[in-house]
CSV table of C-alpha atoms in Angstrom, one decimal:
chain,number,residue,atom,x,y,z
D,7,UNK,CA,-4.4,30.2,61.6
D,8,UNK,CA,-3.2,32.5,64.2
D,9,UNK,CA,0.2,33.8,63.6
D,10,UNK,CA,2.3,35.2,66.0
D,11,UNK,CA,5.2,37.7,64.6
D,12,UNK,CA,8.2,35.0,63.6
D,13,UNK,CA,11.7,35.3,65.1
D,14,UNK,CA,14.1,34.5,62.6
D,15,UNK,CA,16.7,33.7,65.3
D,16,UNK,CA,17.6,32.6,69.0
D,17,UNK,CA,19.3,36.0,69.5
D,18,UNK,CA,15.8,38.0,68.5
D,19,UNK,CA,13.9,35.9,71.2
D,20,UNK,CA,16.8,36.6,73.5
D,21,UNK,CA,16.5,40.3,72.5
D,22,UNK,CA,13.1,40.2,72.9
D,23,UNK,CA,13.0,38.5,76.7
D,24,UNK,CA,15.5,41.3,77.7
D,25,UNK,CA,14.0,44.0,76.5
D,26,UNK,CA,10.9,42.4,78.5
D,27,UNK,CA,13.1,41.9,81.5
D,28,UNK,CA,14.7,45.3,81.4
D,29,UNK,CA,11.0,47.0,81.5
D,30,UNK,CA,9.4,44.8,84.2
D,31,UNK,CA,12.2,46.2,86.6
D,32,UNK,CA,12.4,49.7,85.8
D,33,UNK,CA,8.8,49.4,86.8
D,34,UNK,CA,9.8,47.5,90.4
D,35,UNK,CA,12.6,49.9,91.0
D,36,UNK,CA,10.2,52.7,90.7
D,37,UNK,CA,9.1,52.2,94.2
D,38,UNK,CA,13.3,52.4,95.3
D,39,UNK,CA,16.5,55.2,94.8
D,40,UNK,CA,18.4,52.7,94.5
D,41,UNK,CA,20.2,52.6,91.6
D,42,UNK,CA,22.3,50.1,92.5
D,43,UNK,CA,19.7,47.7,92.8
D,44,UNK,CA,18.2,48.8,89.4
D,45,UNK,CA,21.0,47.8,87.4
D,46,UNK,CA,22.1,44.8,88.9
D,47,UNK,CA,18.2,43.2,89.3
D,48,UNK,CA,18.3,43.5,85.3
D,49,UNK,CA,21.0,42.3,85.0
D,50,UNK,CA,20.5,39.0,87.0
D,51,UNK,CA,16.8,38.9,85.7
D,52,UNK,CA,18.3,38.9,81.9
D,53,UNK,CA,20.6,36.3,82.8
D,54,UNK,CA,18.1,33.9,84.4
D,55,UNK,CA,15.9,34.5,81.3
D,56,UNK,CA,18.9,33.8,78.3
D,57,UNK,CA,19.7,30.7,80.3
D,58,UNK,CA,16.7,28.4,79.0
D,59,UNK,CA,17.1,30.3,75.1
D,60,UNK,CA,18.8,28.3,72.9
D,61,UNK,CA,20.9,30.4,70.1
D,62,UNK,CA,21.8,29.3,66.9
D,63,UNK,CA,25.8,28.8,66.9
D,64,UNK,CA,26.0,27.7,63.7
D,65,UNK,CA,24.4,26.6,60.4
D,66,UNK,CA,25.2,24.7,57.7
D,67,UNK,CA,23.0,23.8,54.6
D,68,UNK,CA,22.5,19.8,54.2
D,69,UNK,CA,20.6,17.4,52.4
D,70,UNK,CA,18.8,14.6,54.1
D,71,UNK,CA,18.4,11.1,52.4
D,72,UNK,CA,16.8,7.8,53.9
D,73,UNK,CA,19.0,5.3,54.1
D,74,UNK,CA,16.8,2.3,52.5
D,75,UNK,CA,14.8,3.8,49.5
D,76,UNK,CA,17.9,6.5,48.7
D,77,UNK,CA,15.2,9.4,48.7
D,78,UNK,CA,15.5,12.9,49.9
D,79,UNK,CA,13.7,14.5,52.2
D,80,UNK,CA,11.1,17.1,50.4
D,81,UNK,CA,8.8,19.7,50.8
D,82,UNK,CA,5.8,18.9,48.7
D,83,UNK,CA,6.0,20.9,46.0
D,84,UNK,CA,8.7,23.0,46.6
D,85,UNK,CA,6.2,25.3,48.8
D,86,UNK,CA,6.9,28.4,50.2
D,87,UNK,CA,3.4,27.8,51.8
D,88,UNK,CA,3.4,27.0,56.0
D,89,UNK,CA,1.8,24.0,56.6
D,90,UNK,CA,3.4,22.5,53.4
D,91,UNK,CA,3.6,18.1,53.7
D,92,UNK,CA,7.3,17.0,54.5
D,93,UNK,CA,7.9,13.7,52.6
D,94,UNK,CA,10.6,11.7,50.8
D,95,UNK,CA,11.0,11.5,47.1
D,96,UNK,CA,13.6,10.6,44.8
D,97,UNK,CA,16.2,13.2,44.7
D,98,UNK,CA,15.9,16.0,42.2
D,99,UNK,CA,18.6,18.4,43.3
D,100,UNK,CA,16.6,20.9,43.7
D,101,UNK,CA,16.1,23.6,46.7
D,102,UNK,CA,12.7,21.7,47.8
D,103,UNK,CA,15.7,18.9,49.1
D,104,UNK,CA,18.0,21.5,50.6
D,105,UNK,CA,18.1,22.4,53.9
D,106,UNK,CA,19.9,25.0,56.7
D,107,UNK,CA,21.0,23.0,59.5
D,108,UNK,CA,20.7,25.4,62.6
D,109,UNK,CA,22.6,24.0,65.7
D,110,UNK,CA,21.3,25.1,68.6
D,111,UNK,CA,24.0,25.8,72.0
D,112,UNK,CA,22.5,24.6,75.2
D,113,UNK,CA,20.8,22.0,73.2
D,114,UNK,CA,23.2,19.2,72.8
D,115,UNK,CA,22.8,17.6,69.3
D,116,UNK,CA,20.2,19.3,68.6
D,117,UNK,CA,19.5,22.0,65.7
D,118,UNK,CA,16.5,23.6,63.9
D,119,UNK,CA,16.3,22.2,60.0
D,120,UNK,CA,15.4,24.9,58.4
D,121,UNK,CA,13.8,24.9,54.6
D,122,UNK,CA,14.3,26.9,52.0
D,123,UNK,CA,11.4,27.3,49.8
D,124,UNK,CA,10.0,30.5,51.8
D,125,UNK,CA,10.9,32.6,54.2
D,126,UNK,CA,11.6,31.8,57.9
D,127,UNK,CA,10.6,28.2,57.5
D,128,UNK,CA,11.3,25.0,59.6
D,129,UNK,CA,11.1,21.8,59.7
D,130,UNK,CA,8.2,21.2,63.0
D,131,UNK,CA,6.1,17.9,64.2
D,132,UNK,CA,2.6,18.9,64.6
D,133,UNK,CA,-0.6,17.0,64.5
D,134,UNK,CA,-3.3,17.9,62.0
D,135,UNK,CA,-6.0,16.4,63.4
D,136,UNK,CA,-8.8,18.2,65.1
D,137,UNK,CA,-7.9,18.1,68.9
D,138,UNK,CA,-10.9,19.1,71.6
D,139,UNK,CA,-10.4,18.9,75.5
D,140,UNK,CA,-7.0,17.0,74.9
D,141,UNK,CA,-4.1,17.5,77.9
D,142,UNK,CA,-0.8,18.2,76.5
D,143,UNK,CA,-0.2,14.7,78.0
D,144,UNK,CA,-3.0,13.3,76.2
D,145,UNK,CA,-1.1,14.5,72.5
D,146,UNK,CA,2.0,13.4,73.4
D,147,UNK,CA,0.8,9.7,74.3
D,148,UNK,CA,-2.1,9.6,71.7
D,149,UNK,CA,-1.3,10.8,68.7
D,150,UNK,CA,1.8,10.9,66.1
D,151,UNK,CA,2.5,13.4,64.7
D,152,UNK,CA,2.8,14.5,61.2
D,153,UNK,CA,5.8,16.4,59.5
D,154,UNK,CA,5.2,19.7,58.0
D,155,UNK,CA,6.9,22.5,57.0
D,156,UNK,CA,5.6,25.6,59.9
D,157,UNK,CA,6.4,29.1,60.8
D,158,UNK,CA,8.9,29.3,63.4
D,159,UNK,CA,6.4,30.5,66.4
D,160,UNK,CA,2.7,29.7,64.7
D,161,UNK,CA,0.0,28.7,66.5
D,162,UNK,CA,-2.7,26.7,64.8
D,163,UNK,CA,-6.0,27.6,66.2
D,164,UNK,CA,-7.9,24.4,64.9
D,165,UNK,CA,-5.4,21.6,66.6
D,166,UNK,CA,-5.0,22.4,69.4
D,167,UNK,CA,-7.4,23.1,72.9
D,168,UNK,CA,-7.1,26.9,74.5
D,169,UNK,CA,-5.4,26.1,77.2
D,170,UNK,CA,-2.4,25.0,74.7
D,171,UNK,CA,-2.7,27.7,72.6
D,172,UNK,CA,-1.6,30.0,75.7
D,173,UNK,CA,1.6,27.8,75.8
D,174,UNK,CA,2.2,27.4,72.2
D,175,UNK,CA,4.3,30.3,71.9
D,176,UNK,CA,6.7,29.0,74.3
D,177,UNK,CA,6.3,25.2,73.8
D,178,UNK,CA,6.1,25.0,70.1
D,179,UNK,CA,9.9,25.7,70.4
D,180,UNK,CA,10.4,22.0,71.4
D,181,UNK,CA,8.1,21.0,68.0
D,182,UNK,CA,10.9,22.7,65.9
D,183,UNK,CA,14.0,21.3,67.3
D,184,UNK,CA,15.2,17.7,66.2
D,185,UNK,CA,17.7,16.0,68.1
D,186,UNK,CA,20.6,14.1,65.7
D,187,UNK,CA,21.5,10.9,67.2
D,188,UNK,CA,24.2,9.7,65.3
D,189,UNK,CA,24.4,5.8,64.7
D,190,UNK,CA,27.7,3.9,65.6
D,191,UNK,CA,30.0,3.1,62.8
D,192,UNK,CA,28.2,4.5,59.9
D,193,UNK,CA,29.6,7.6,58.6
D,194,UNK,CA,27.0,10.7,58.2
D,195,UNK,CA,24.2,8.8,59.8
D,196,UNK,CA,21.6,9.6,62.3
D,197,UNK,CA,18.6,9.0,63.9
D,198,UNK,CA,16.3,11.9,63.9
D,199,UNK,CA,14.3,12.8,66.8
D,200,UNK,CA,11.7,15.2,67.5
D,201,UNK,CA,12.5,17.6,70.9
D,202,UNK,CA,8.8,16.9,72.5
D,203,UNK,CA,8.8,13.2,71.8
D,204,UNK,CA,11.9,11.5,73.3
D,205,UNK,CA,10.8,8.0,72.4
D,206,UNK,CA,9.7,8.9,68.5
D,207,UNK,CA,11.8,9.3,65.4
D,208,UNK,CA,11.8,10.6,61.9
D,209,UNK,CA,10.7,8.1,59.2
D,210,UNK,CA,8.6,7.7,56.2
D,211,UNK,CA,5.6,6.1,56.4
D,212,UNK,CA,6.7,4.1,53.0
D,213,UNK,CA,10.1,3.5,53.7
D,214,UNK,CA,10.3,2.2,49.5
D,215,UNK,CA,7.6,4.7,48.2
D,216,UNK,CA,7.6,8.8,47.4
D,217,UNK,CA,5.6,9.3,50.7
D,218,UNK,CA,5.1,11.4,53.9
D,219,UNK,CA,7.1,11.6,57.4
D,220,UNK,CA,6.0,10.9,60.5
D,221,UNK,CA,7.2,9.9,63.9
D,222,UNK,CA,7.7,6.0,65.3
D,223,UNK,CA,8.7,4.3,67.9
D,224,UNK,CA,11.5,1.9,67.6
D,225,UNK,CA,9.0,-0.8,68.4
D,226,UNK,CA,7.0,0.1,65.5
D,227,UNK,CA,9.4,0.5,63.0
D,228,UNK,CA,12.1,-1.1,61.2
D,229,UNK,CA,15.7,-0.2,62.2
D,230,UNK,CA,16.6,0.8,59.5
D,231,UNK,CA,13.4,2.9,58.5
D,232,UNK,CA,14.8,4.8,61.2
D,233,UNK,CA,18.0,5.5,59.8
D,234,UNK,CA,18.6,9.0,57.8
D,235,UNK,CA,21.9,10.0,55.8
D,236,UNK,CA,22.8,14.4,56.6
D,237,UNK,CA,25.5,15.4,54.4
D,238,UNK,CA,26.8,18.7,54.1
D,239,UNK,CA,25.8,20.5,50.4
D,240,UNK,CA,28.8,22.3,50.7
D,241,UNK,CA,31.7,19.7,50.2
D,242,UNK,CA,35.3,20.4,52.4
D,243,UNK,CA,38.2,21.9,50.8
D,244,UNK,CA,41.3,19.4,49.7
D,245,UNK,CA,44.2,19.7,51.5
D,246,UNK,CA,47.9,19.2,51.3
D,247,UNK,CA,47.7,20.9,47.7
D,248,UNK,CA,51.5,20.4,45.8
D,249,UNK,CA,52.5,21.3,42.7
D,250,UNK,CA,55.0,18.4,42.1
D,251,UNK,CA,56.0,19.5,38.3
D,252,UNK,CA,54.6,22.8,36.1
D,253,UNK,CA,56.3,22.9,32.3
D,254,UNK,CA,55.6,25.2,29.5
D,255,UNK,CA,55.7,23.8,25.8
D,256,UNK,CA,54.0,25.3,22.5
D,257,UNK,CA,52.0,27.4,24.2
D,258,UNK,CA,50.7,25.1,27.3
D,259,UNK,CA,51.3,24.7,30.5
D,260,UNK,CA,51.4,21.3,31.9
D,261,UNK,CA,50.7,20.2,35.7
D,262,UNK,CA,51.7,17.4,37.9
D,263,UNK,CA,49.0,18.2,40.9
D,264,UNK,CA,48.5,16.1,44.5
D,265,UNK,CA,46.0,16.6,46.7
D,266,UNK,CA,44.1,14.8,49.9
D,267,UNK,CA,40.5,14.7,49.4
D,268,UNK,CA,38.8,15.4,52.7
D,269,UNK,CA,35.1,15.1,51.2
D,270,UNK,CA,33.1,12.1,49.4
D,271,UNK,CA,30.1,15.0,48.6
D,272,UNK,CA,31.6,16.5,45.8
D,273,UNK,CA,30.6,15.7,42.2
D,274,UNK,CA,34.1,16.8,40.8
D,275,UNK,CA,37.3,18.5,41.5
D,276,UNK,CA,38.1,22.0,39.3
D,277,UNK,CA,42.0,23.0,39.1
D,278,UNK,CA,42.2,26.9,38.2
D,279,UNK,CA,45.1,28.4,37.1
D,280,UNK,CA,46.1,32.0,37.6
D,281,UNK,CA,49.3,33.2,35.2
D,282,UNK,CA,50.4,36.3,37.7
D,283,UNK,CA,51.9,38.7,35.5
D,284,UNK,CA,48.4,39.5,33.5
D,285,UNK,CA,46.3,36.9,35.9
D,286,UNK,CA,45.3,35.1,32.7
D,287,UNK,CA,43.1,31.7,34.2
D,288,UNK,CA,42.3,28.5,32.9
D,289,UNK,CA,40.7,25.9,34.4
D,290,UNK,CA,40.7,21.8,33.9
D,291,UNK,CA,38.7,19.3,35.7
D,292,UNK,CA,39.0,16.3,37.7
D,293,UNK,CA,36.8,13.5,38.3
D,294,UNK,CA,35.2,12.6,42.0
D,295,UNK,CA,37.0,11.0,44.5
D,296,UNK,CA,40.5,12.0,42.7
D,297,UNK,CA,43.7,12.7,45.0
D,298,UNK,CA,46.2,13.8,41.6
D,299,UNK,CA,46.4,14.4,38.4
D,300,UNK,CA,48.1,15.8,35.2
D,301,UNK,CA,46.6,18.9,34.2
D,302,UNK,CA,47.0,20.6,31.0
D,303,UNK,CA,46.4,24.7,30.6
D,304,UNK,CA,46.4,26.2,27.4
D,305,UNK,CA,47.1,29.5,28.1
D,306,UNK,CA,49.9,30.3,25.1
D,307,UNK,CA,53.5,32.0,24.6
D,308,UNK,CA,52.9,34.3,27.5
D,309,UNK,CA,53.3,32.0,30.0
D,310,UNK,CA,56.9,30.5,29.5
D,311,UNK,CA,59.1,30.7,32.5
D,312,UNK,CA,56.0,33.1,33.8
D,313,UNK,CA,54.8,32.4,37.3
D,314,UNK,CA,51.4,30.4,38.1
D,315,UNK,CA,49.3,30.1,40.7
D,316,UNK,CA,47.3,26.8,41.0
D,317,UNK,CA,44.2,26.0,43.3
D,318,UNK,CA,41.7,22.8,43.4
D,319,UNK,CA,38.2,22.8,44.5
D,320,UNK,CA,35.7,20.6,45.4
D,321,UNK,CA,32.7,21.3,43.5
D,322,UNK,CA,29.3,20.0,44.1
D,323,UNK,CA,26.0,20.8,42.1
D,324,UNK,CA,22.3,20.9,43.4
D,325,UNK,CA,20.2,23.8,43.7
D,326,UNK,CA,23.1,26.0,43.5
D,327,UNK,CA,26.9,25.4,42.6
D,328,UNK,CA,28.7,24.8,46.0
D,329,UNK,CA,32.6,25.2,45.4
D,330,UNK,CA,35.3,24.4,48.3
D,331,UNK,CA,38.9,25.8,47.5
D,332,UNK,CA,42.4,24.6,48.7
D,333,UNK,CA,45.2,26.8,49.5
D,334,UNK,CA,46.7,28.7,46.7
D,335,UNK,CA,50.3,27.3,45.2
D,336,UNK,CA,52.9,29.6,42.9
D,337,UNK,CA,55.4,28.0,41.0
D,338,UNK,CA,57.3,28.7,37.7
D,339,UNK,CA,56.0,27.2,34.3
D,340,UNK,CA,60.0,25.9,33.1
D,341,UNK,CA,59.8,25.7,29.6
D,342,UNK,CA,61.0,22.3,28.7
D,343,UNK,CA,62.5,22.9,25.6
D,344,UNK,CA,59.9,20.9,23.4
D,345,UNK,CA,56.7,21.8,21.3
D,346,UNK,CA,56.5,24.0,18.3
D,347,UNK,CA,58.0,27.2,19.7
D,348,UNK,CA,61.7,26.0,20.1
D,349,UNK,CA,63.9,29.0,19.7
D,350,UNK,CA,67.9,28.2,19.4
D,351,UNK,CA,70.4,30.8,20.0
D,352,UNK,CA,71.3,33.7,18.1
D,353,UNK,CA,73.7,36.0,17.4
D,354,UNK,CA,73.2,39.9,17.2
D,355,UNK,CA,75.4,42.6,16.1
D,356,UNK,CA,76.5,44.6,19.3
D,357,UNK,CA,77.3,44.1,23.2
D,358,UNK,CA,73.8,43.6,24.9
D,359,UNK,CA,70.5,44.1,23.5
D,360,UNK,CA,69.2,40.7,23.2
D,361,UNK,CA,65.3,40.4,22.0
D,362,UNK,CA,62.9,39.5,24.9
D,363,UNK,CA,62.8,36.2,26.4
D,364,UNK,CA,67.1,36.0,25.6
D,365,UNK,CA,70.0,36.7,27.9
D,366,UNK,CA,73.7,37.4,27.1
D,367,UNK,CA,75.5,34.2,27.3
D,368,UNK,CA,79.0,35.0,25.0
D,369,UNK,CA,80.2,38.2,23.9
D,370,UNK,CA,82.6,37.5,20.7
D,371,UNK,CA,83.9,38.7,17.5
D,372,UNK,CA,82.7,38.6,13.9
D,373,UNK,CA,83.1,39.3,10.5
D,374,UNK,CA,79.9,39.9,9.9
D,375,UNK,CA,79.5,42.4,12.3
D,376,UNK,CA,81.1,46.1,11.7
D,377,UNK,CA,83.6,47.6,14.2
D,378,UNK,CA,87.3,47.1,15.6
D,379,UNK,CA,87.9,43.0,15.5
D,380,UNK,CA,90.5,43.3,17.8
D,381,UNK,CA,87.6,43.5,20.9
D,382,UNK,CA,83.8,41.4,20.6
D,383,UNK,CA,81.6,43.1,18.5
D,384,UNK,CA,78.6,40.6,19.1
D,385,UNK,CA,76.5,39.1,21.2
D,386,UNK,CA,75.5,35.0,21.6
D,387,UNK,CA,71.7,35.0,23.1
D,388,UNK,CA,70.2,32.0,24.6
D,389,UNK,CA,66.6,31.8,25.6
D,390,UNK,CA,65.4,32.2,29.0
D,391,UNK,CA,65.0,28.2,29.4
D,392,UNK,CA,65.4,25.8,32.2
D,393,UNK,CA,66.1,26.1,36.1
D,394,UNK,CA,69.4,27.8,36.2
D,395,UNK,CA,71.7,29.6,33.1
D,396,UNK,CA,74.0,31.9,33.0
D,397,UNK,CA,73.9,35.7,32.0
D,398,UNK,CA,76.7,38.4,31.4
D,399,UNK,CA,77.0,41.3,33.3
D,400,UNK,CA,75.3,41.8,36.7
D,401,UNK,CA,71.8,43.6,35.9
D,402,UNK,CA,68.4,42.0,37.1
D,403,UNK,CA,67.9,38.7,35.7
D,404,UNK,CA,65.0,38.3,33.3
D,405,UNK,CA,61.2,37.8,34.2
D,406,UNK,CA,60.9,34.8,36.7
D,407,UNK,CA,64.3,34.4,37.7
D,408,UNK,CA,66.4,35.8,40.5
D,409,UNK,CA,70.4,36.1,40.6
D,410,UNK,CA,71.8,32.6,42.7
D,411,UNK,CA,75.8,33.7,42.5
D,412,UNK,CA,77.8,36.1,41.1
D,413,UNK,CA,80.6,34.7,38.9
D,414,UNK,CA,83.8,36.0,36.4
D,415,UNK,CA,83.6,34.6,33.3
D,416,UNK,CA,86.1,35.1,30.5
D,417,UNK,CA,83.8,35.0,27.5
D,418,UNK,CA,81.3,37.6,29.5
D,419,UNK,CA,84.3,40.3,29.0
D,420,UNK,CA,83.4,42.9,26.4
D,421,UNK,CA,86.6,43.7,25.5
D,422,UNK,CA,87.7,40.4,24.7
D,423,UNK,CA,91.3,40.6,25.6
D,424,UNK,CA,90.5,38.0,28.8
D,425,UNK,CA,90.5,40.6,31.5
D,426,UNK,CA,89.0,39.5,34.7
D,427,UNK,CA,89.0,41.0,38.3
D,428,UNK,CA,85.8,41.8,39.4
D,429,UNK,CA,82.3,39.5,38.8
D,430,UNK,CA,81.0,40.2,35.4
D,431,UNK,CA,78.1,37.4,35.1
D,432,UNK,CA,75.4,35.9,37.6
D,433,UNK,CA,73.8,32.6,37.6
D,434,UNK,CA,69.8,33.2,37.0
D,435,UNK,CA,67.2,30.7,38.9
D,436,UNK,CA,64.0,29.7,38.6
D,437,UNK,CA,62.0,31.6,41.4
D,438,UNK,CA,59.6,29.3,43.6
């Protein structure tokens, strides 16, 4: 085997033809000052050149199954060898059956499949049978072609006569490009044809057996022998994400999640939740093909009335994990007021002060208080619960709330004796 350096893409052949281009007319504008025509001659000649060079736009990594027996396409062994068979066999989820789809621009539907057991590998129709005195013409109409698994520009010395050999560079591009025709009406499916033979497509040679591909005719074959399922490893991301409902009780957090599922590749869904003051996560899962459901997080005390953020991926498993997110949604966990961590109101000794997760809702007087019981000499805390409560006095309002109105409220006076001008409470609010 002769093997001619490999060009990992369409931009390093393109680099490589200008750089060609760029020398051969330095050396023709040797014989002119003119350095005018220097410039722009390279310029044009470059041009001409990157015109017939197809670049990769684009890949994306695939798996290919036949549409009759169910099997994946599958290099033999997982090789990392060139010249490796190409066959189907029943799918194993492994990287032998994954594969870079490498669309190609000025190639219309048509890409480079690209495997990923070695390095710089593709997916190329080649004939392994020993070939003397044969026209290109002659291969093309004589003999179908094998699948294997070849170096990008390789040039097999025992297939092919001399005067392809000098070509091969150049034509074995076609070898390596396959043309997806996609069939009407059935979603994700193609015929797959080979670049150098328009009239022959990819198919097992056993449509029900583990076998090996080759090219056929449509006379030759079965319809649907012909017929190859290409979905994408990587499943796409749910949108239109809400967080209809998000409640705290004894120390969980409780979801009411809606979502559109864009994908039928994923294996499950995974909702993640971020609390945003320590960004605590849990996550809880969802079964395929799901569009809501009601989540619970246990993620304790913490995160009453705290802020979450919520996300829901599409998650799909095969040689590696393949994980699609949606956009990100914040809302408040409201504690509902149930579970084992119900606190009622209490009274302390003083104006202000209440312990954490309280706010000032009375000021009053007591006996069993000391001081003057002509003025309030305590203070009635409520827990920080629900959408909206009130708070005397006019500070900031506790940890995931925000003021919604001032207000002047006759038990919010400290003094007791019913004095009221100015605002001396606020409404609190859940922020969202």
């Amino acid at each position: 085997m002769k093997t001619v350096a490999p060009l990992s893409t369409g931009k390093d052949l393109s680099d490589a033809i200008v750089r060609t281009a760029i020398g051969a007319v330095r050396r023709i504008a040797q014989y002119r000052n003119d350095a005018v025509f220097k410039y722009e001659s390279a310029l044009a000649v470059c041009l001409a050149l990157l015109i017939s060079v197809p670049a990769i736009v684009n890949a994306e990594q695939v798996t290919i199954t036949h549409s009759q027996s169910g099997m994946a396409i599958d290099v033999q062994g997982a090789s990392s060898e060139s010249g490796a068979i190409i066959w189907q066999h029943p799918s194993n989820k492994t990287i032998a059956q994954a594969f870079d789809l490498d669309w190609l621009s000025g190639a219309e539907s048509r890409a480079r499949i690209r495997t990923l057991t070695g390095e710089d590998l593709v997916l190329a129709a080649q004939t392994h049978l020993e070939i003397e005195n044969l026209t290109v013409e002659d291969i093309h109409s004589t003999i179908k072609p094998s699948v294997f698994q070849r170096q990008q520009i390789a040039v097999d010395s025992g297939s092919f006569t001399n005067i392809f050999q000098l070509q091969a560079a150049r034509k074995q591009l076609k070898y390596q490009q396959w043309k997806l025709v996609p069939i009407a009406g059935l979603k994700d499916s193609y015929r797959i044809q080979n670049a150098a033979w328009s009239d022959l497509f990819l198919a097992p040679r056993n449509p029900q057996a583990t076998s090996a591909l080759a090219l056929f005719s449509e006379e030759s074959a079965n319809e649907q022998n012909l017929v190859w399922r290409i979905e994408r490893l990587r499943p796409r991301a749910p949108t239109e994400f809400e967080v209809e409902e998000l409640a705290y009780s004894g120390g969980k957090v409780s979801a009411k999640l809606r979502w559109v599922d864009r994908s039928s590749a994923e294996d499950r869904f995974e909702i993640t939740i971020r609390r945003t003051e320590d960004d605590k996560q849990d996550t809880w899962t969802a079964l395929k093909n799901q569009q809501s459901a009601e989540a619970s997080f246990d993620l304790g005390a913490a995160s009453r009335n705290k802020r979450h953020c919520l996300i829901v991926a599409a998650v799909r498993e095969h040689h590696d994990t393949f994980s699609t997110p949606s956009d990100e949604v914040c809302k408040t966990a409201v504690h509902s007021g149930g579970g084992n961590d119900v606190q009622l109101p209490q009274t302390i000794c003083g104006i202000g002060g209440c312990p954490v997760g309280f706010h000032a809702e009375k000021f009053l007087r007591t006996n069993t208080c000391v001081g003057n019981l002509s003025v309030n000499n305590a203070t009635e805390c409520h827990p920080d619960t629900g959408f909206s409560f009130l708070v005397c006095g006019t500070g900031p309002c506790p940890t995931g709330y925000e003021r919604s109105s001032l207000v002047t409220v006759s038990n919010c006076d400290p003094d007791g004796i019913g004095t009221v001008g100015n605002s001396n409470a606020q409404i609190c609010s859940l922020v969202d």
